[in-house]
Amino acid sequence: MSRSISNTIYILSNPRIVGEYKVGIHQGGLRKLQSRYETYIPDVKVHYLIENVKAREIENQFKELHSTSRVPFKRKREGENLSEWFKMPLDLIISRLLIMLVGKDYGLNGANSFVISEMDQTVIEGTTIISPKLKVIDLTNSEETEEEEEEDQT
């Protein structure tokens, strides 16, 4: 079963390298992500896909906050960026990412603003897919309603 997802943050690993995880962004489903890495990591393990409309922003913040845990490229040259691989525990990576997601303002034009209030989790082929639920806050009259995040929000 393949599920099409857009705007996701993923966490994957190479089982041959213990304790290092790649954090990146992807558009598409689990199978597409797996096939992207199978050439050079034949037994790639995708641990999490986290759906989010601000995936790139969250990914960049995570990389900046945890830059000291990033693994340098093997042949790093002066001025070259660090890799997207992190040497830190998987549970710490996921908890830090979720903290960055919860309570984040997903403001739209106008009075409505969105914050993540809870997360739905589904496990497909050993990968946990996390789908945030958004709470809509109308700043003009402080009424709140629950809505699921839509993939095409900007």
JSON list of C-alpha atoms in Angstrom, two decimals:
[
{"chain": "A", "resi": 1, "resn": "MET", "atom": "CA", "xyz": [0.00, 0.00, 0.00]},
{"chain": "A", "resi": 2, "resn": "SER", "atom": "CA", "xyz": [1.42, 3.37, -0.98]},
{"chain": "A", "resi": 3, "resn": "ARG", "atom": "CA", "xyz": [0.04, 6.59, 0.39]},
{"chain": "A", "resi": 4, "resn": "SER", "atom": "CA", "xyz": [0.62, 9.86, -1.43]},
{"chain": "A", "resi": 5, "resn": "ILE", "atom": "CA", "xyz": [1.81, 12.57, 0.92]},
{"chain": "A", "resi": 6, "resn": "SER", "atom": "CA", "xyz": [3.09, 16.04, 0.17]},
{"chain": "A", "resi": 7, "resn": "ASN", "atom": "CA", "xyz": [5.28, 18.26, 2.30]},
{"chain": "A", "resi": 8, "resn": "THR", "atom": "CA", "xyz": [6.79, 15.75, 4.70]},
{"chain": "A", "resi": 9, "resn": "ILE", "atom": "CA", "xyz": [9.78, 15.70, 6.98]},
{"chain": "A", "resi": 10, "resn": "TYR", "atom": "CA", "xyz": [11.38, 12.26, 6.98]},
{"chain": "A", "resi": 11, "resn": "ILE", "atom": "CA", "xyz": [13.79, 10.49, 9.28]},
{"chain": "A", "resi": 12, "resn": "LEU", "atom": "CA", "xyz": [15.68, 7.55, 7.81]},
{"chain": "A", "resi": 13, "resn": "SER", "atom": "CA", "xyz": [18.74, 5.48, 8.57]},
{"chain": "A", "resi": 14, "resn": "ASN", "atom": "CA", "xyz": [21.25, 3.13, 7.05]},
{"chain": "A", "resi": 15, "resn": "PRO", "atom": "CA", "xyz": [21.18, 0.01, 9.28]},
{"chain": "A", "resi": 16, "resn": "ARG", "atom": "CA", "xyz": [24.92, -0.46, 8.64]},
{"chain": "A", "resi": 17, "resn": "ILE", "atom": "CA", "xyz": [25.73, 2.85, 10.38]},
{"chain": "A", "resi": 18, "resn": "VAL", "atom": "CA", "xyz": [24.48, 2.78, 13.97]},
{"chain": "A", "resi": 19, "resn": "GLY", "atom": "CA", "xyz": [23.37, 6.02, 15.61]},
{"chain": "A", "resi": 20, "resn": "GLU", "atom": "CA", "xyz": [23.17, 8.24, 12.51]},
{"chain": "A", "resi": 21, "resn": "TYR", "atom": "CA", "xyz": [19.87, 9.45, 11.05]},
{"chain": "A", "resi": 22, "resn": "LYS", "atom": "CA", "xyz": [19.04, 11.57, 8.03]},
{"chain": "A", "resi": 23, "resn": "VAL", "atom": "CA", "xyz": [16.46, 14.34, 8.45]},
{"chain": "A", "resi": 24, "resn": "GLY", "atom": "CA", "xyz": [15.13, 15.83, 5.23]},
{"chain": "A", "resi": 25, "resn": "ILE", "atom": "CA", "xyz": [12.02, 16.87, 3.34]},
{"chain": "A", "resi": 26, "resn": "HIS", "atom": "CA", "xyz": [10.15, 15.00, 0.63]},
{"chain": "A", "resi": 27, "resn": "GLN", "atom": "CA", "xyz": [7.08, 15.30, -1.54]},
{"chain": "A", "resi": 28, "resn": "GLY", "atom": "CA", "xyz": [5.40, 12.03, -2.38]},
{"chain": "A", "resi": 29, "resn": "GLY", "atom": "CA", "xyz": [4.67, 8.71, -0.74]},
{"chain": "A", "resi": 30, "resn": "LEU", "atom": "CA", "xyz": [6.71, 6.24, 1.26]},
{"chain": "A", "resi": 31, "resn": "ARG", "atom": "CA", "xyz": [7.58, 4.04, -1.75]},
{"chain": "A", "resi": 32, "resn": "LYS", "atom": "CA", "xyz": [8.89, 7.03, -3.71]},
{"chain": "A", "resi": 33, "resn": "LEU", "atom": "CA", "xyz": [11.13, 8.01, -0.78]},
{"chain": "A", "resi": 34, "resn": "GLN", "atom": "CA", "xyz": [12.41, 4.46, -0.37]},
{"chain": "A", "resi": 35, "resn": "SER", "atom": "CA", "xyz": [13.20, 4.14, -4.08]},
{"chain": "A", "resi": 36, "resn": "ARG", "atom": "CA", "xyz": [15.09, 7.45, -3.96]},
{"chain": "A", "resi": 37, "resn": "TYR", "atom": "CA", "xyz": [17.62, 5.93, -1.51]},
{"chain": "A", "resi": 38, "resn": "GLU", "atom": "CA", "xyz": [17.63, 2.21, -2.43]},
{"chain": "A", "resi": 39, "resn": "THR", "atom": "CA", "xyz": [20.48, 2.62, -4.94]},
{"chain": "A", "resi": 40, "resn": "TYR", "atom": "CA", "xyz": [23.10, 3.56, -2.37]},
{"chain": "A", "resi": 41, "resn": "ILE", "atom": "CA", "xyz": [21.37, 2.33, 0.81]},
{"chain": "A", "resi": 42, "resn": "PRO", "atom": "CA", "xyz": [19.80, -1.00, -0.28]},
{"chain": "A", "resi": 43, "resn": "ASP", "atom": "CA", "xyz": [18.21, -1.69, 3.11]},
{"chain": "A", "resi": 44, "resn": "VAL", "atom": "CA", "xyz": [17.19, 1.91, 3.90]},
{"chain": "A", "resi": 45, "resn": "LYS", "atom": "CA", "xyz": [14.91, 2.20, 6.95]},
{"chain": "A", "resi": 46, "resn": "VAL", "atom": "CA", "xyz": [12.41, 5.07, 6.90]},
{"chain": "A", "resi": 47, "resn": "HIS", "atom": "CA", "xyz": [11.45, 5.62, 10.54]},
{"chain": "A", "resi": 48, "resn": "TYR", "atom": "CA", "xyz": [9.09, 8.59, 10.31]},
{"chain": "A", "resi": 49, "resn": "LEU", "atom": "CA", "xyz": [7.21, 10.72, 7.80]},
{"chain": "A", "resi": 50, "resn": "ILE", "atom": "CA", "xyz": [5.77, 13.85, 9.40]},
{"chain": "A", "resi": 51, "resn": "GLU", "atom": "CA", "xyz": [3.19, 15.67, 7.29]},
{"chain": "A", "resi": 52, "resn": "ASN", "atom": "CA", "xyz": [3.45, 19.43, 7.55]},
{"chain": "A", "resi": 53, "resn": "VAL", "atom": "CA", "xyz": [2.78, 22.44, 5.34]},
{"chain": "A", "resi": 54, "resn": "LYS", "atom": "CA", "xyz": [5.93, 24.14, 6.65]},
{"chain": "A", "resi": 55, "resn": "ALA", "atom": "CA", "xyz": [8.23, 21.14, 6.29]},
{"chain": "A", "resi": 56, "resn": "ARG", "atom": "CA", "xyz": [11.16, 23.08, 4.78]},
{"chain": "A", "resi": 57, "resn": "GLU", "atom": "CA", "xyz": [11.01, 25.74, 7.52]},
{"chain": "A", "resi": 58, "resn": "ILE", "atom": "CA", "xyz": [10.93, 23.11, 10.28]},
{"chain": "A", "resi": 59, "resn": "GLU", "atom": "CA", "xyz": [13.76, 21.14, 8.63]},
{"chain": "A", "resi": 60, "resn": "ASN", "atom": "CA", "xyz": [15.95, 24.26, 8.36]},
{"chain": "A", "resi": 61, "resn": "GLN", "atom": "CA", "xyz": [15.29, 25.22, 12.00]},
{"chain": "A", "resi": 62, "resn": "PHE", "atom": "CA", "xyz": [16.13, 21.70, 13.14]},
{"chain": "A", "resi": 63, "resn": "LYS", "atom": "CA", "xyz": [19.41, 21.71, 11.18]},
{"chain": "A", "resi": 64, "resn": "GLU", "atom": "CA", "xyz": [20.37, 25.07, 12.63]},
{"chain": "A", "resi": 65, "resn": "LEU", "atom": "CA", "xyz": [19.47, 24.16, 16.24]},
{"chain": "A", "resi": 66, "resn": "HIS", "atom": "CA", "xyz": [21.33, 20.85, 16.06]},
{"chain": "A", "resi": 67, "resn": "SER", "atom": "CA", "xyz": [24.26, 21.84, 13.85]},
{"chain": "A", "resi": 68, "resn": "THR", "atom": "CA", "xyz": [26.79, 20.44, 16.34]},
{"chain": "A", "resi": 69, "resn": "SER", "atom": "CA", "xyz": [25.23, 16.96, 15.90]},
{"chain": "A", "resi": 70, "resn": "ARG", "atom": "CA", "xyz": [25.41, 17.06, 12.10]},
{"chain": "A", "resi": 71, "resn": "VAL", "atom": "CA", "xyz": [27.77, 14.65, 10.39]},
{"chain": "A", "resi": 72, "resn": "PRO", "atom": "CA", "xyz": [30.24, 16.40, 8.05]},
{"chain": "A", "resi": 73, "resn": "PHE", "atom": "CA", "xyz": [30.67, 15.19, 4.48]},
{"chain": "A", "resi": 74, "resn": "LYS", "atom": "CA", "xyz": [33.54, 12.72, 4.19]},
{"chain": "A", "resi": 75, "resn": "ARG", "atom": "CA", "xyz": [35.49, 15.02, 1.86]},
{"chain": "A", "resi": 76, "resn": "LYS", "atom": "CA", "xyz": [34.35, 18.36, 3.26]},
{"chain": "A", "resi": 77, "resn": "ARG", "atom": "CA", "xyz": [35.90, 21.41, 1.66]},
{"chain": "A", "resi": 78, "resn": "GLU", "atom": "CA", "xyz": [36.07, 24.93, 3.07]},
{"chain": "A", "resi": 79, "resn": "GLY", "atom": "CA", "xyz": [32.66, 26.62, 2.93]},
{"chain": "A", "resi": 80, "resn": "GLU", "atom": "CA", "xyz": [30.79, 23.42, 2.12]},
{"chain": "A", "resi": 81, "resn": "ASN", "atom": "CA", "xyz": [27.54, 22.74, 3.97]},
{"chain": "A", "resi": 82, "resn": "LEU", "atom": "CA", "xyz": [27.22, 19.94, 6.50]},
{"chain": "A", "resi": 83, "resn": "SER", "atom": "CA", "xyz": [25.27, 16.82, 5.54]},
{"chain": "A", "resi": 84, "resn": "GLU", "atom": "CA", "xyz": [21.66, 16.14, 6.55]},
{"chain": "A", "resi": 85, "resn": "TRP", "atom": "CA", "xyz": [22.83, 13.23, 8.72]},
{"chain": "A", "resi": 86, "resn": "PHE", "atom": "CA", "xyz": [22.74, 13.63, 12.50]},
{"chain": "A", "resi": 87, "resn": "LYS", "atom": "CA", "xyz": [24.59, 11.66, 15.16]},
{"chain": "A", "resi": 88, "resn": "MET", "atom": "CA", "xyz": [21.97, 11.70, 17.91]},
{"chain": "A", "resi": 89, "resn": "PRO", "atom": "CA", "xyz": [19.35, 9.28, 19.31]},
{"chain": "A", "resi": 90, "resn": "LEU", "atom": "CA", "xyz": [16.25, 8.71, 17.15]},
{"chain": "A", "resi": 91, "resn": "ASP", "atom": "CA", "xyz": [13.87, 9.41, 20.05]},
{"chain": "A", "resi": 92, "resn": "LEU", "atom": "CA", "xyz": [15.57, 12.78, 20.64]},
{"chain": "A", "resi": 93, "resn": "ILE", "atom": "CA", "xyz": [15.27, 13.70, 16.95]},
{"chain": "A", "resi": 94, "resn": "ILE", "atom": "CA", "xyz": [11.56, 12.91, 16.80]},
{"chain": "A", "resi": 95, "resn": "SER", "atom": "CA", "xyz": [10.77, 14.60, 20.11]},
{"chain": "A", "resi": 96, "resn": "ARG", "atom": "CA", "xyz": [12.61, 17.79, 19.06]},
{"chain": "A", "resi": 97, "resn": "LEU", "atom": "CA", "xyz": [10.81, 17.85, 15.70]},
{"chain": "A", "resi": 98, "resn": "LEU", "atom": "CA", "xyz": [7.41, 17.37, 17.34]},
{"chain": "A", "resi": 99, "resn": "ILE", "atom": "CA", "xyz": [8.13, 20.14, 19.85]},
{"chain": "A", "resi": 100, "resn": "MET", "atom": "CA", "xyz": [8.92, 22.43, 16.92]},
{"chain": "A", "resi": 101, "resn": "LEU", "atom": "CA", "xyz": [5.59, 21.51, 15.27]},
{"chain": "A", "resi": 102, "resn": "VAL", "atom": "CA", "xyz": [3.24, 21.83, 18.24]},
{"chain": "A", "resi": 103, "resn": "GLY", "atom": "CA", "xyz": [2.04, 25.34, 18.94]},
{"chain": "A", "resi": 104, "resn": "LYS", "atom": "CA", "xyz": [3.57, 26.72, 15.74]},
{"chain": "A", "resi": 105, "resn": "ASP", "atom": "CA", "xyz": [1.46, 29.45, 14.14]},
{"chain": "A", "resi": 106, "resn": "TYR", "atom": "CA", "xyz": [0.21, 28.40, 10.72]},
{"chain": "A", "resi": 107, "resn": "GLY", "atom": "CA", "xyz": [-1.39, 31.78, 10.09]},
{"chain": "A", "resi": 108, "resn": "LEU", "atom": "CA", "xyz": [-3.42, 32.40, 7.00]},
{"chain": "A", "resi": 109, "resn": "ASN", "atom": "CA", "xyz": [-4.31, 35.70, 5.44]},
{"chain": "A", "resi": 110, "resn": "GLY", "atom": "CA", "xyz": [-7.02, 37.27, 7.53]},
{"chain": "A", "resi": 111, "resn": "ALA", "atom": "CA", "xyz": [-8.08, 36.64, 11.10]},
{"chain": "A", "resi": 112, "resn": "ASN", "atom": "CA", "xyz": [-7.79, 32.85, 11.23]},
{"chain": "A", "resi": 113, "resn": "SER", "atom": "CA", "xyz": [-4.68, 31.24, 12.61]},
{"chain": "A", "resi": 114, "resn": "PHE", "atom": "CA", "xyz": [-3.85, 27.55, 13.01]},
{"chain": "A", "resi": 115, "resn": "VAL", "atom": "CA", "xyz": [-1.89, 25.74, 15.69]},
{"chain": "A", "resi": 116, "resn": "ILE", "atom": "CA", "xyz": [-1.29, 22.00, 15.92]},
{"chain": "A", "resi": 117, "resn": "SER", "atom": "CA", "xyz": [-3.30, 20.58, 18.79]},
{"chain": "A", "resi": 118, "resn": "GLU", "atom": "CA", "xyz": [-2.64, 16.84, 18.42]},
{"chain": "A", "resi": 119, "resn": "MET", "atom": "CA", "xyz": [-1.11, 14.24, 16.11]},
{"chain": "A", "resi": 120, "resn": "ASP", "atom": "CA", "xyz": [-2.62, 11.18, 14.43]},
{"chain": "A", "resi": 121, "resn": "GLN", "atom": "CA", "xyz": [-0.22, 8.28, 13.86]},
{"chain": "A", "resi": 122, "resn": "THR", "atom": "CA", "xyz": [-0.44, 5.50, 11.30]},
{"chain": "A", "resi": 123, "resn": "VAL", "atom": "CA", "xyz": [2.13, 2.76, 10.78]},
{"chain": "A", "resi": 124, "resn": "ILE", "atom": "CA", "xyz": [2.59, 1.55, 7.19]},
{"chain": "A", "resi": 125, "resn": "GLU", "atom": "CA", "xyz": [5.23, -1.09, 6.46]},
{"chain": "A", "resi": 126, "resn": "GLY", "atom": "CA", "xyz": [7.11, -0.24, 9.67]},
{"chain": "A", "resi": 127, "resn": "THR", "atom": "CA", "xyz": [7.18, 3.53, 9.04]},
{"chain": "A", "resi": 128, "resn": "THR", "atom": "CA", "xyz": [5.28, 5.82, 11.40]},
{"chain": "A", "resi": 129, "resn": "ILE", "atom": "CA", "xyz": [3.34, 8.48, 9.50]},
{"chain": "A", "resi": 130, "resn": "ILE", "atom": "CA", "xyz": [2.40, 11.43, 11.69]},
{"chain": "A", "resi": 131, "resn": "SER", "atom": "CA", "xyz": [-0.48, 13.64, 10.57]},
{"chain": "A", "resi": 132, "resn": "PRO", "atom": "CA", "xyz": [-0.99, 16.80, 12.60]},
{"chain": "A", "resi": 133, "resn": "LYS", "atom": "CA", "xyz": [-4.49, 18.02, 13.44]},
{"chain": "A", "resi": 134, "resn": "LEU", "atom": "CA", "xyz": [-4.92, 21.75, 13.39]},
{"chain": "A", "resi": 135, "resn": "LYS", "atom": "CA", "xyz": [-6.96, 23.87, 15.73]},
{"chain": "A", "resi": 136, "resn": "VAL", "atom": "CA", "xyz": [-8.47, 26.88, 13.96]},
{"chain": "A", "resi": 137, "resn": "ILE", "atom": "CA", "xyz": [-8.41, 30.02, 16.05]},
{"chain": "A", "resi": 138, "resn": "ASP", "atom": "CA", "xyz": [-10.48, 32.96, 14.85]},
{"chain": "A", "resi": 139, "resn": "LEU", "atom": "CA", "xyz": [-8.65, 35.91, 16.33]},
{"chain": "A", "resi": 140, "resn": "THR", "atom": "CA", "xyz": [-11.62, 38.23, 15.80]},
{"chain": "A", "resi": 141, "resn": "ASN", "atom": "CA", "xyz": [-13.92, 36.46, 18.27]},
{"chain": "A", "resi": 142, "resn": "SER", "atom": "CA", "xyz": [-11.68, 33.82, 19.93]},
{"chain": "A", "resi": 143, "resn": "GLU", "atom": "CA", "xyz": [-13.83, 30.87, 18.80]},
{"chain": "A", "resi": 144, "resn": "GLU", "atom": "CA", "xyz": [-11.94, 27.63, 18.26]},
{"chain": "A", "resi": 145, "resn": "THR", "atom": "CA", "xyz": [-12.83, 24.69, 16.00]},
{"chain": "A", "resi": 146, "resn": "GLU", "atom": "CA", "xyz": [-10.99, 21.50, 15.13]},
{"chain": "A", "resi": 147, "resn": "GLU", "atom": "CA", "xyz": [-9.99, 20.83, 11.52]},
{"chain": "A", "resi": 148, "resn": "GLU", "atom": "CA", "xyz": [-7.63, 18.40, 9.88]},
{"chain": "A", "resi": 149, "resn": "GLU", "atom": "CA", "xyz": [-4.65, 19.87, 8.11]},
{"chain": "A", "resi": 150, "resn": "GLU", "atom": "CA", "xyz": [-5.12, 20.01, 4.34]},
{"chain": "A", "resi": 151, "resn": "GLU", "atom": "CA", "xyz": [-2.18, 19.19, 2.11]},
{"chain": "A", "resi": 152, "resn": "ASP", "atom": "CA", "xyz": [-2.67, 22.16, -0.19]},
{"chain": "A", "resi": 153, "resn": "GLN", "atom": "CA", "xyz": [-2.48, 24.91, 2.46]},
{"chain": "A", "resi": 154, "resn": "THR", "atom": "CA", "xyz": [0.23, 27.49, 1.99]}
]
